[in-house]
Coordinates of C-alpha atoms and ligand atoms in Angstrom, one line a residue:
M1 CA 106.1 142.2 114.6
S2 CA 109.6 142.2 115.4
E3 CA 112.6 140.9 113.4
E4 CA 113.0 138.3 115.5
N5 CA 109.2 137.2 115.5
A6 CA 108.9 137.6 111.6
S7 CA 111.3 134.4 111.2
R8 CA 109.6 132.4 113.7
H9 CA 107.4 130.1 112.1
F10 CA 103.5 130.3 113.6
I11 CA 104.0 127.3 115.4
E12 CA 107.0 128.7 117.6
Q13 CA 105.2 132.0 117.8
A14 CA 102.3 129.8 119.6
I15 CA 104.2 127.7 121.5
D16 CA 106.2 131.1 122.6
K17 CA 102.8 132.7 123.7
D18 CA 101.8 129.4 125.4
L19 CA 104.7 129.8 127.7
A20 CA 105.1 133.3 128.1
E21 CA 101.0 133.5 129.3
G22 CA 101.5 130.7 131.6
V23 CA 99.9 127.9 129.6
Y24 CA 102.5 125.5 129.8
D25 CA 105.8 126.1 131.8
H26 CA 107.3 123.4 129.4
V27 CA 107.3 121.6 125.8
M28 CA 106.5 118.2 125.3
T29 CA 105.7 116.8 121.9
R30 CA 105.3 113.2 120.0
F31 CA 105.4 111.6 116.5
P32 CA 102.1 109.2 116.5
P33 CA 102.5 107.0 113.2
E34 CA 100.0 104.4 112.6
P35 CA 102.2 101.2 112.1
N36 CA 100.5 100.2 108.6
G37 CA 103.3 101.0 106.5
Y38 CA 106.7 102.6 105.8
L39 CA 107.3 106.3 106.5
H40 CA 108.1 108.5 103.5
I41 CA 109.4 112.1 103.3
G42 CA 106.2 113.9 104.2
H43 CA 106.2 112.0 107.5
A44 CA 109.9 113.4 108.4
K45 CA 108.8 116.7 108.2
S46 CA 106.3 115.8 111.2
I47 CA 109.0 114.0 113.0
L48 CA 111.7 116.7 112.6
L49 CA 109.1 119.4 113.7
N50 CA 107.9 117.2 116.3
Y51 CA 111.3 117.0 117.6
G52 CA 112.8 119.7 116.9
M53 CA 110.3 121.9 118.8
A54 CA 111.0 119.4 121.7
Q55 CA 114.8 120.4 121.1
E56 CA 114.1 124.1 120.7
Y57 CA 112.4 124.5 123.9
G58 CA 114.3 121.9 126.1
G59 CA 111.5 119.6 126.3
K60 CA 110.6 116.2 125.3
F61 CA 109.7 114.0 122.4
N62 CA 107.7 110.8 122.3
L63 CA 107.4 108.5 119.7
R64 CA 104.1 106.6 119.8
F65 CA 102.7 103.9 117.7
D66 CA 99.2 104.9 117.0
D67 CA 97.4 101.2 117.4
T68 CA 93.8 101.4 118.3
N69 CA 92.7 99.9 114.7
P70 CA 93.5 96.1 115.3
T71 CA 92.9 95.1 111.3
K72 CA 96.2 96.3 109.4
E73 CA 99.2 96.6 111.6
K74 CA 102.1 94.7 111.6
S75 CA 105.4 94.5 113.8
E76 CA 107.4 94.7 110.6
F77 CA 106.4 98.6 110.2
V78 CA 106.9 99.1 113.8
E79 CA 110.5 97.9 113.4
S80 CA 111.0 100.2 110.0
I81 CA 109.2 103.2 111.8
K82 CA 111.7 102.8 114.4
E83 CA 114.9 102.7 112.6
D84 CA 113.7 105.5 110.2
V85 CA 112.7 108.3 113.0
A86 CA 116.2 107.1 114.8
W87 CA 118.0 107.5 111.6
L88 CA 116.6 110.8 111.5
G89 CA 118.3 111.8 114.4
A90 CA 114.8 112.4 116.4
D91 CA 115.4 110.8 120.0
W92 CA 112.3 109.3 122.0
E93 CA 115.3 108.4 124.7
D94 CA 112.9 105.6 126.9
R95 CA 109.6 107.1 125.7
L96 CA 108.2 104.8 123.4
F97 CA 104.8 104.0 123.8
F98 CA 101.7 102.5 122.1
A99 CA 98.3 103.7 122.4
S100 CA 96.8 100.2 122.7
N101 CA 98.4 100.1 126.2
Y102 CA 95.8 102.9 126.9
F103 CA 92.7 101.2 125.9
D104 CA 92.0 100.5 130.0
E105 CA 91.8 104.3 130.5
M106 CA 90.1 104.9 127.3
F107 CA 87.4 102.8 128.2
E108 CA 87.2 104.5 132.3
G109 CA 86.7 107.7 130.0
A110 CA 83.7 106.3 128.5
L111 CA 82.2 105.4 131.5
K112 CA 83.2 108.7 133.1
L113 CA 81.5 110.2 129.8
I114 CA 78.0 108.3 130.6
R115 CA 78.3 108.9 134.1
K116 CA 78.3 112.9 133.3
G117 CA 75.4 112.0 131.0
K118 CA 77.7 112.9 128.2
A119 CA 78.1 109.7 126.3
Y120 CA 75.1 107.2 125.4
V121 CA 74.7 103.5 123.4
S122 CA 73.0 104.4 120.2
E123 CA 71.2 101.4 117.9
L124 CA 71.3 103.2 114.9
T125 CA 72.7 101.1 112.0
A126 CA 75.4 103.1 109.9
D127 CA 72.8 103.7 107.2
Q128 CA 70.7 105.4 110.0
M129 CA 73.6 107.2 111.7
R130 CA 74.3 108.8 108.0
E131 CA 70.5 109.5 107.9
Y132 CA 70.6 111.3 111.1
R133 CA 73.8 113.2 110.6
G134 CA 72.5 115.9 108.5
T135 CA 74.6 117.7 105.9
L136 CA 76.3 120.4 105.7
T137 CA 73.6 122.8 105.1
E138 CA 71.2 120.9 107.2
P139 CA 71.6 120.3 111.1
G140 CA 71.2 116.7 111.8
K141 CA 68.4 114.7 113.9
N142 CA 68.6 113.4 117.3
D143 CA 69.6 109.6 118.2
P144 CA 66.2 108.0 119.7
N145 CA 68.0 106.8 122.1
R146 CA 70.1 109.7 123.1
D147 CA 68.0 110.4 126.3
R148 CA 68.3 107.0 127.8
S149 CA 69.2 107.0 131.3
V150 CA 72.6 106.6 132.8
E151 CA 72.1 103.4 134.4
E152 CA 70.6 101.6 130.9
N153 CA 73.6 103.4 129.3
L154 CA 76.4 102.0 131.8
D155 CA 74.5 98.5 131.6
L156 CA 74.7 98.4 127.5
F157 CA 78.3 99.6 127.2
L158 CA 79.7 96.7 129.8
R159 CA 77.9 94.2 127.7
M160 CA 79.1 95.7 124.7
K161 CA 82.4 94.9 126.2
A162 CA 81.5 91.8 127.5
G163 CA 81.0 90.5 123.9
E164 CA 76.9 90.1 123.8
F165 CA 76.5 92.3 120.9
P166 CA 77.6 91.4 117.2
D167 CA 80.1 93.9 115.4
G168 CA 77.8 97.0 114.4
A169 CA 75.2 96.3 116.6
L170 CA 75.3 99.3 118.9
T171 CA 78.1 102.0 119.3
L172 CA 78.9 104.2 122.1
R173 CA 78.4 108.1 120.9
A174 CA 79.2 111.5 122.3
K175 CA 76.5 113.5 123.6
I176 CA 77.5 117.2 122.0
D177 CA 75.1 118.8 119.6
M178 CA 73.5 117.6 116.3
S179 CA 72.8 121.2 114.9
S180 CA 76.4 122.0 115.3
P181 CA 77.7 123.4 111.9
N182 CA 80.8 121.2 112.6
I183 CA 79.5 117.9 111.6
N184 CA 82.3 116.2 113.6
M185 CA 80.4 117.4 116.7
R186 CA 77.2 115.9 116.0
D187 CA 77.5 113.0 118.5
P188 CA 80.5 111.1 116.8
I189 CA 80.9 107.6 117.5
I190 CA 83.6 106.9 120.2
Y191 CA 83.5 103.0 120.6
R192 CA 82.5 100.4 118.0
I193 CA 82.0 96.8 118.5
A194 CA 84.6 94.6 116.4
H195 CA 85.3 91.4 117.4
M196 CA 88.9 91.6 116.3
H197 CA 92.4 90.1 117.2
H198 CA 95.0 92.7 118.2
Q199 CA 98.6 92.6 118.1
N200 CA 99.1 93.7 121.4
T201 CA 96.1 93.0 123.4
G202 CA 95.0 89.8 121.9
D203 CA 91.5 89.1 122.6
K204 CA 91.2 91.2 125.7
W205 CA 88.9 93.8 123.7
C206 CA 86.0 93.5 121.4
I207 CA 85.3 97.2 121.2
Y208 CA 87.7 99.8 119.9
P209 CA 87.8 103.5 120.3
M210 CA 87.6 105.8 117.5
Y211 CA 90.6 107.9 116.3
D212 CA 89.1 111.2 117.2
Y213 CA 88.0 109.7 120.9
A214 CA 91.5 107.8 121.5
H215 CA 94.0 110.7 120.1
P216 CA 93.5 113.1 122.7
I217 CA 93.5 110.7 125.2
E218 CA 96.5 109.4 124.2
D219 CA 98.2 112.9 124.2
A220 CA 96.9 113.7 127.5
I221 CA 97.9 110.6 129.4
E222 CA 101.4 111.3 128.2
G223 CA 101.3 115.2 129.2
I224 CA 102.1 116.3 125.7
T225 CA 101.6 120.1 125.6
H226 CA 101.5 120.7 121.7
S227 CA 100.0 118.0 119.5
L228 CA 101.2 119.2 116.3
C229 CA 99.2 117.3 113.0
T230 CA 98.4 117.9 109.8
L231 CA 95.6 120.3 108.3
E232 CA 93.0 117.6 108.0
F233 CA 92.5 117.6 111.9
E234 CA 91.9 121.0 111.9
D235 CA 87.6 120.3 111.8
H236 CA 88.4 118.0 114.2
R237 CA 90.3 120.5 117.0
P238 CA 86.6 121.0 118.8
L239 CA 86.4 117.9 119.5
Y240 CA 89.8 116.9 120.3
D241 CA 89.1 120.0 122.9
W242 CA 85.7 118.4 123.8
V243 CA 87.2 115.4 124.7
V244 CA 90.2 116.5 126.8
R245 CA 88.1 118.7 128.6
E246 CA 85.1 116.6 129.6
L247 CA 87.5 114.0 130.9
E248 CA 89.1 116.7 133.0
Y249 CA 92.8 115.9 132.3
P250 CA 94.6 118.6 134.9
M251 CA 96.9 119.8 131.7
P252 CA 95.1 119.6 128.4
P253 CA 96.9 119.4 125.5
R254 CA 96.8 121.7 122.7
Q255 CA 96.4 120.8 119.0
I256 CA 98.0 123.0 116.2
E257 CA 98.2 122.0 112.5
F258 CA 100.6 122.5 109.9
S259 CA 100.1 121.9 106.1
K260 CA 101.9 118.2 104.8
L261 CA 104.7 118.1 102.7
Y262 CA 104.2 116.9 99.3
L263 CA 106.6 116.6 96.2
T264 CA 106.0 118.3 92.7
N265 CA 105.5 114.9 90.3
V266 CA 106.5 112.4 92.9
V267 CA 104.4 110.1 94.7
T268 CA 104.3 110.4 98.4
G269 CA 101.4 109.0 99.8
K270 CA 101.3 105.6 101.8
R271 CA 98.5 104.3 99.3
Y272 CA 100.6 104.6 96.2
I273 CA 103.7 103.4 97.7
K274 CA 101.8 100.6 99.1
K275 CA 100.4 99.4 95.7
L276 CA 104.3 99.6 93.9
V277 CA 105.5 97.8 96.7
E278 CA 102.4 95.1 96.7
E279 CA 102.5 94.4 92.9
G280 CA 106.2 93.7 93.1
I281 CA 107.2 96.8 90.9
V282 CA 109.7 97.7 93.1
D283 CA 112.1 95.8 95.4
G284 CA 110.4 96.5 98.7
W285 CA 109.5 99.5 100.6
D286 CA 113.2 100.5 100.4
D287 CA 113.2 100.6 96.9
P288 CA 115.8 103.6 95.7
R289 CA 113.4 104.9 93.7
L290 CA 110.8 105.7 96.6
V291 CA 110.6 108.4 98.7
S292 CA 109.9 106.4 101.8
I293 CA 112.5 107.3 104.2
S294 CA 114.2 103.8 103.8
G295 CA 114.2 104.2 99.9
L296 CA 116.0 107.6 100.4
R297 CA 118.5 106.2 102.7
R298 CA 119.2 103.2 100.7
R299 CA 119.7 105.6 97.4
G300 CA 122.4 107.2 99.6
F301 CA 120.5 110.5 101.0
T302 CA 121.5 111.6 104.4
P303 CA 119.9 112.6 107.4
E304 CA 121.0 116.2 107.0
S305 CA 119.9 116.7 103.8
I306 CA 116.6 115.4 104.5
K307 CA 116.6 117.9 107.4
K308 CA 117.8 120.7 105.1
F309 CA 115.0 120.0 102.9
V310 CA 112.2 120.0 105.2
Q311 CA 113.6 123.3 107.0
L312 CA 113.8 125.1 103.2
A313 CA 110.2 123.6 102.6
G314 CA 109.3 125.5 105.6
I315 CA 106.1 125.3 108.3
S316 CA 102.7 126.5 107.5
K317 CA 99.3 126.5 107.2
S318 CA 99.1 126.9 103.4
Q319 CA 99.1 123.8 101.4
G320 CA 101.6 123.7 98.5
S321 CA 104.3 121.6 97.2
A322 CA 108.1 121.0 97.0
D323 CA 110.2 120.7 94.0
Y324 CA 111.9 117.3 93.9
A325 CA 115.1 119.2 92.6
M326 CA 115.1 121.0 95.7
L327 CA 115.9 117.9 97.8
E328 CA 118.5 117.1 95.1
Y329 CA 120.1 120.3 96.0
C330 CA 120.1 119.7 99.4
I331 CA 122.0 116.4 99.0
R332 CA 124.7 118.0 96.5
E333 CA 124.7 120.6 99.4
D334 CA 125.7 118.1 101.8
L335 CA 128.1 115.6 100.1
K336 CA 129.9 118.6 98.2
A337 CA 132.9 119.5 100.5
G338 CA 133.0 115.7 102.1
S339 CA 133.1 113.3 99.4
S340 CA 136.1 112.2 97.6
R341 CA 135.9 112.8 93.6
M342 CA 136.7 108.9 92.2
L343 CA 137.1 107.8 88.6
A344 CA 134.4 105.6 87.3
V345 CA 133.5 104.9 83.7
L346 CA 129.9 103.9 83.3
D347 CA 129.3 103.8 79.5
P348 CA 133.2 102.5 78.5
V349 CA 134.9 102.5 75.4
R350 CA 138.8 101.6 75.2
L351 CA 141.6 103.8 74.5
V352 CA 144.9 102.8 73.5
I353 CA 147.7 105.3 73.9
D354 CA 149.9 103.7 71.4
N355 CA 153.0 105.3 72.4
Y356 CA 153.2 104.3 75.9
P357 CA 155.6 101.7 76.9
E358 CA 153.7 98.3 77.2
G359 CA 153.1 96.6 80.4
Q360 CA 154.1 100.0 82.2
I361 CA 151.8 101.0 85.0
E362 CA 152.5 104.4 86.7
Y363 CA 150.7 106.0 90.0
L364 CA 149.7 109.5 89.4
D365 CA 148.6 111.7 92.2
A366 CA 145.2 112.8 92.3
P367 CA 143.6 115.2 94.9
N368 CA 140.3 113.7 96.5
N369 CA 138.5 117.1 96.7
L370 CA 139.8 120.1 95.1
E371 CA 137.7 122.1 97.3
N372 CA 138.7 120.3 100.3
P373 CA 142.5 119.6 101.1
E374 CA 141.7 118.4 104.3
L375 CA 140.5 115.2 102.1
G376 CA 144.3 114.6 101.1
S377 CA 145.1 113.0 97.8
R378 CA 145.6 109.2 96.5
K379 CA 147.4 107.5 93.9
I380 CA 145.8 106.2 90.8
P381 CA 147.2 103.7 88.5
F382 CA 147.6 104.8 84.7
G383 CA 148.7 102.8 82.0
R384 CA 148.6 102.3 78.0
E385 CA 144.9 101.1 78.3
L386 CA 142.5 102.9 79.5
Y387 CA 138.6 103.0 79.6
I388 CA 136.9 106.6 78.8
E389 CA 133.4 107.0 78.6
R390 CA 131.6 106.4 75.2
E391 CA 130.3 109.6 74.7
D392 CA 133.5 111.1 75.2
F393 CA 134.7 110.2 71.5
M394 CA 132.7 111.4 68.2
E395 CA 133.8 110.2 65.1
E396 CA 132.2 113.4 63.5
P397 CA 131.7 116.0 66.4
P398 CA 129.1 118.7 66.1
K399 CA 130.3 122.4 67.1
K400 CA 131.6 123.3 70.1
Y401 CA 132.6 119.4 71.2
Y402 CA 135.9 119.5 72.9
R403 CA 136.4 116.0 73.7
L404 CA 138.1 113.3 71.4
F405 CA 137.8 113.2 67.7
P406 CA 140.4 112.2 65.3
G407 CA 142.9 115.4 65.6
N408 CA 141.8 116.5 68.9
E409 CA 143.9 116.9 71.8
V410 CA 142.3 116.3 75.5
R411 CA 143.5 116.3 79.1
L412 CA 142.8 112.9 80.6
M413 CA 142.2 114.2 84.2
Y414 CA 144.9 114.1 86.8
A415 CA 147.1 112.6 83.8
Y416 CA 148.4 113.7 80.4
F417 CA 147.1 115.3 76.9
V418 CA 146.2 112.8 74.6
K419 CA 145.6 113.2 71.0
C420 CA 143.4 111.3 68.8
T421 CA 145.2 109.5 66.2
G422 CA 142.4 106.9 65.1
F423 CA 139.8 104.4 65.8
E424 CA 138.5 101.1 65.3
K425 CA 134.8 99.7 64.4
D426 CA 133.1 96.5 64.5
E427 CA 130.8 95.3 61.5
N428 CA 127.9 97.2 63.2
G429 CA 129.9 100.4 63.2
N430 CA 130.2 100.5 66.7
I431 CA 133.5 102.2 67.9
T432 CA 135.7 99.6 69.5
V433 CA 138.9 101.2 70.4
V434 CA 139.9 104.8 70.5
H435 CA 143.6 105.4 69.6
C436 CA 145.4 108.5 70.4
T437 CA 149.4 109.3 71.5
Y438 CA 150.2 111.1 74.9
D439 CA 152.8 114.1 75.4
P440 CA 154.8 113.3 78.5
E441 CA 155.6 116.7 78.8
T442 CA 152.1 117.2 79.6
K443 CA 152.0 115.6 83.1
S444 CA 149.4 117.0 85.5
G445 CA 151.2 119.1 88.1
S446 CA 154.1 119.3 86.6
G447 CA 153.6 122.9 85.8
F448 CA 153.6 122.5 81.7
E449 CA 152.5 125.6 79.8
G450 CA 153.3 124.7 76.6
R451 CA 149.7 124.8 75.1
K452 CA 146.2 124.5 76.1
V453 CA 143.2 122.2 75.7
K454 CA 139.6 122.9 75.8
G455 CA 138.6 119.4 77.1
T456 CA 139.1 117.2 80.3
I457 CA 138.1 113.7 80.2
H458 CA 138.0 111.1 83.1
W459 CA 139.0 107.7 82.8
V460 CA 140.3 104.1 84.4
E461 CA 143.4 102.3 83.5
A462 CA 142.0 98.9 82.2
T463 CA 144.4 96.2 83.5
T464 CA 143.4 97.5 87.3
A465 CA 140.0 98.7 86.8
G466 CA 137.1 97.0 89.1
K467 CA 134.4 96.0 87.9
A468 CA 131.0 97.2 89.4
K469 CA 127.1 97.7 89.0
T470 CA 125.9 101.3 88.9
R471 CA 122.2 102.1 89.0
L472 CA 120.7 105.0 87.8
Y473 CA 117.2 106.3 88.8
E474 CA 114.6 108.4 87.2
N475 CA 111.3 109.1 88.6
I476 CA 109.1 106.1 89.0
I477 CA 105.6 107.6 88.3
D478 CA 105.6 111.3 87.0
E479 CA 102.0 112.5 89.0
E480 CA 101.9 115.0 86.5
K481 CA 101.3 112.9 83.9
G482 CA 99.2 110.6 85.7
V483 CA 99.3 108.1 88.2
Y484 CA 97.0 105.9 86.5
N485 CA 96.7 104.7 82.9
E486 CA 93.1 104.7 81.3
D487 CA 93.2 100.7 81.6
G488 CA 93.6 101.7 85.7
S489 CA 97.1 100.3 85.7
L490 CA 99.8 102.7 86.9
N491 CA 101.6 105.0 84.3
L492 CA 105.2 103.8 85.0
N493 CA 108.4 105.4 83.9
P494 CA 109.9 102.3 81.9
N495 CA 113.5 104.0 82.7
S496 CA 113.3 104.3 86.0
L497 CA 115.8 101.9 86.7
T498 CA 119.0 101.6 84.5
E499 CA 121.7 99.2 85.4
K500 CA 125.0 99.6 84.0
E501 CA 128.4 97.7 84.3
A502 CA 130.8 100.4 85.1
F503 CA 134.7 100.2 85.2
V504 CA 135.9 102.1 88.2
E505 CA 139.4 102.8 89.8
P506 CA 140.6 100.2 92.2
A507 CA 139.8 102.2 95.8
L508 CA 136.2 102.0 94.8
M509 CA 136.6 98.1 95.0
E510 CA 137.1 98.3 98.8
T511 CA 133.9 100.4 100.2
K512 CA 131.2 99.7 102.5
P513 CA 127.5 100.3 102.3
F514 CA 126.4 103.6 102.7
D515 CA 130.1 105.0 101.3
R516 CA 129.1 107.9 99.3
F517 CA 131.3 109.5 96.4
Q518 CA 131.3 111.8 93.6
F519 CA 132.2 110.0 90.1
V520 CA 133.5 113.0 88.4
R521 CA 131.2 114.0 86.1
N522 CA 128.5 111.4 86.4
G523 CA 127.0 112.6 90.0
Y524 CA 127.1 111.2 93.6
F525 CA 126.9 107.6 94.2
S526 CA 126.6 105.3 97.3
V527 CA 127.0 101.8 97.9
D528 CA 123.7 100.0 98.1
P529 CA 123.6 98.2 101.6
K530 CA 121.4 95.0 100.2
D531 CA 122.7 93.8 96.9
S532 CA 126.6 94.7 97.5
A533 CA 128.8 91.9 98.5
E534 CA 132.5 91.8 99.3
G535 CA 134.7 93.3 96.9
A536 CA 131.7 93.5 94.4
P537 CA 130.0 96.8 95.3
V538 CA 126.9 98.3 93.8
F539 CA 126.7 101.9 93.3
N540 CA 123.2 104.0 93.5
R541 CA 123.8 107.1 91.7
I542 CA 121.9 109.6 94.5
V543 CA 121.5 112.6 92.2
T544 CA 123.4 114.0 89.1
L545 CA 125.6 116.9 89.1
K546 CA 124.1 119.7 87.2
S547 CA 120.9 121.4 87.8
S548 CA 118.8 124.4 86.7
F549 CA 117.8 124.6 90.7
R550 CA 117.6 127.6 92.3
L551 CA 116.7 128.4 96.1
P552 CA 113.6 130.2 96.2
A553 CA 113.7 133.5 97.7
Q554 CA 113.9 133.7 101.5
N555 CA 111.6 136.5 102.8
N556 CA 113.9 136.8 105.8
Ligands
ATP1 P1 99.7 109.0 104.3 O1 99.2 110.6 104.2 O2 100.8 108.9 103.4 O3 99.0 107.8 104.2 P2 99.1 109.1 107.4 O4 98.7 110.1 107.4 O5 98.3 108.2 106.8 O6 100.5 108.7 105.8 P3 100.2 108.1 109.5 O7 101.1 106.9 110.4 O8 99.0 108.5 110.4 O9 100.3 108.0 108.1 O10 101.0 109.8 110.0 C1 101.7 109.9 111.3 C2 102.0 111.3 111.3 O11 102.5 112.1 109.9 C3 100.2 112.2 111.3 O12 101.0 113.2 112.3 C4 100.4 112.9 110.0 O13 99.8 114.3 110.2 C5 101.7 113.1 109.5 N1 102.0 113.2 108.3 C6 101.4 112.0 107.0 N2 101.6 112.3 105.8 C7 102.6 113.7 106.0 C8 102.6 114.6 104.9 N3 103.0 114.2 103.8 N4 103.4 115.7 105.4 C9 103.5 116.0 106.9 N5 102.9 115.0 108.0 C10 102.6 114.2 107.4
MG2 MG1 96.8 108.4 109.1

């Protein structure tokens, strides 16, 4: 294998080969969601892979709603899926399709199969069907109607379409091989009767095609070359190939399977997410604790961070699961250089500088991002009364605690050294005020070199501070600890959402939805688009600053 080959994943290698051998002279892919829920991080892998292949080979990418099942689909889901795919940057241009628009051609295809003697109308009930199907070790038995004449099959199928029979009375089966070792090939049902209203086609149809029959036709109609899907369809591929071959499509699409993306200990399945939403446990499909794409977006993740994550997780056929910490790594990497580092105190206690002039406010220079001078600097107000984090003061500090305690001196970030001179408590023993004195000689940027301090803490000036809600998140359900309790209820983490009233520097009060910041020492935050109001931002914590996560060793 050449160097270059080694770094290309197996789907790229397969496409390279197809193009080299002239099987296809272009690449066309699609993302085919069923509009029965919102998309999640797993779907992002499929979207980015399909779109990525079209991009890489100068081809095209379609968005196609697989709406052949009339039961569960909703237009709310169609809209949300479009929004999510677009947000991820996958551009379908003017190629937005609905599989239900192909019902006529699917029906024509069924007539064609019947005329070719490749499909027949069956009278078996569901139970009988199961009985005739055989098992993994035993072949199936032929349907008593298998050799019905073409004329009779045509007549019955047309009458099925015309609504003459109740649900389940008859089915149309492909005539393939009842003794195939692959059960999917044992004369699978390709049409069923269902007297149901369809959101797109209304009451036009009372027969609906089965997925395994419909999907290859959808791909073929659109001229898809590479139909990329997940591993559970591997055993269905022979049927996929059979359908496009028997219907004699001039350029049959090719199905290639890859493994699904799962996150370790995090609930990803549509089913679980749906349950959390429907039971009202979360604030809708876009709750920031969910790994739905809309939830990740609302939490503050960027499309770039998700792309990077999907890329690191890799494309392969082996089923594994990616660490949530890797997703966090990706968003930190993305936000590190571009976001301003702001002052916000999430768990405030008052700090009074007793030797600082009462009523005086001075404006200090704060660089927006030390690692990225291009982001410039801003002025932040400083005065006699500040807020600091409660955990940055201790009455009786343990060893190696370098923050404030009686007699200790620290640096207030971007400001002065302060030395703790005392504190006050309420009747319950809670610290209410910390007292200190400052040394005017030690102003940041003044070049003071008289002495050093070991701790630096952040703060906000009390009289100019804004008050803002912050939301801190933890995993909502730890899959490793079990999704369900013994009584069948969901095993929820009671600490998955913590809200705190924070004090923030004035600049943070003038923000708009999706603005992202680093709050020094507390993590990266993003302005919630749903619950923020003008002058009253709500900040969602995207991720904390620290992690023990290390990139997995790369083999290229
Ligand atoms: P779920 O498994 O969460 O119920 P789904 O498979 O029912 O999702 P579809 O709308 O049918 O959802 O999926 C659209 C496409 O996304 C399919 O091609 C499917 O294979 C792919 N897909 C679904 N889940 C994942 C995943 N975890 N990783 C990668 N691709 C996925
Ligand atoms: Mg599905």
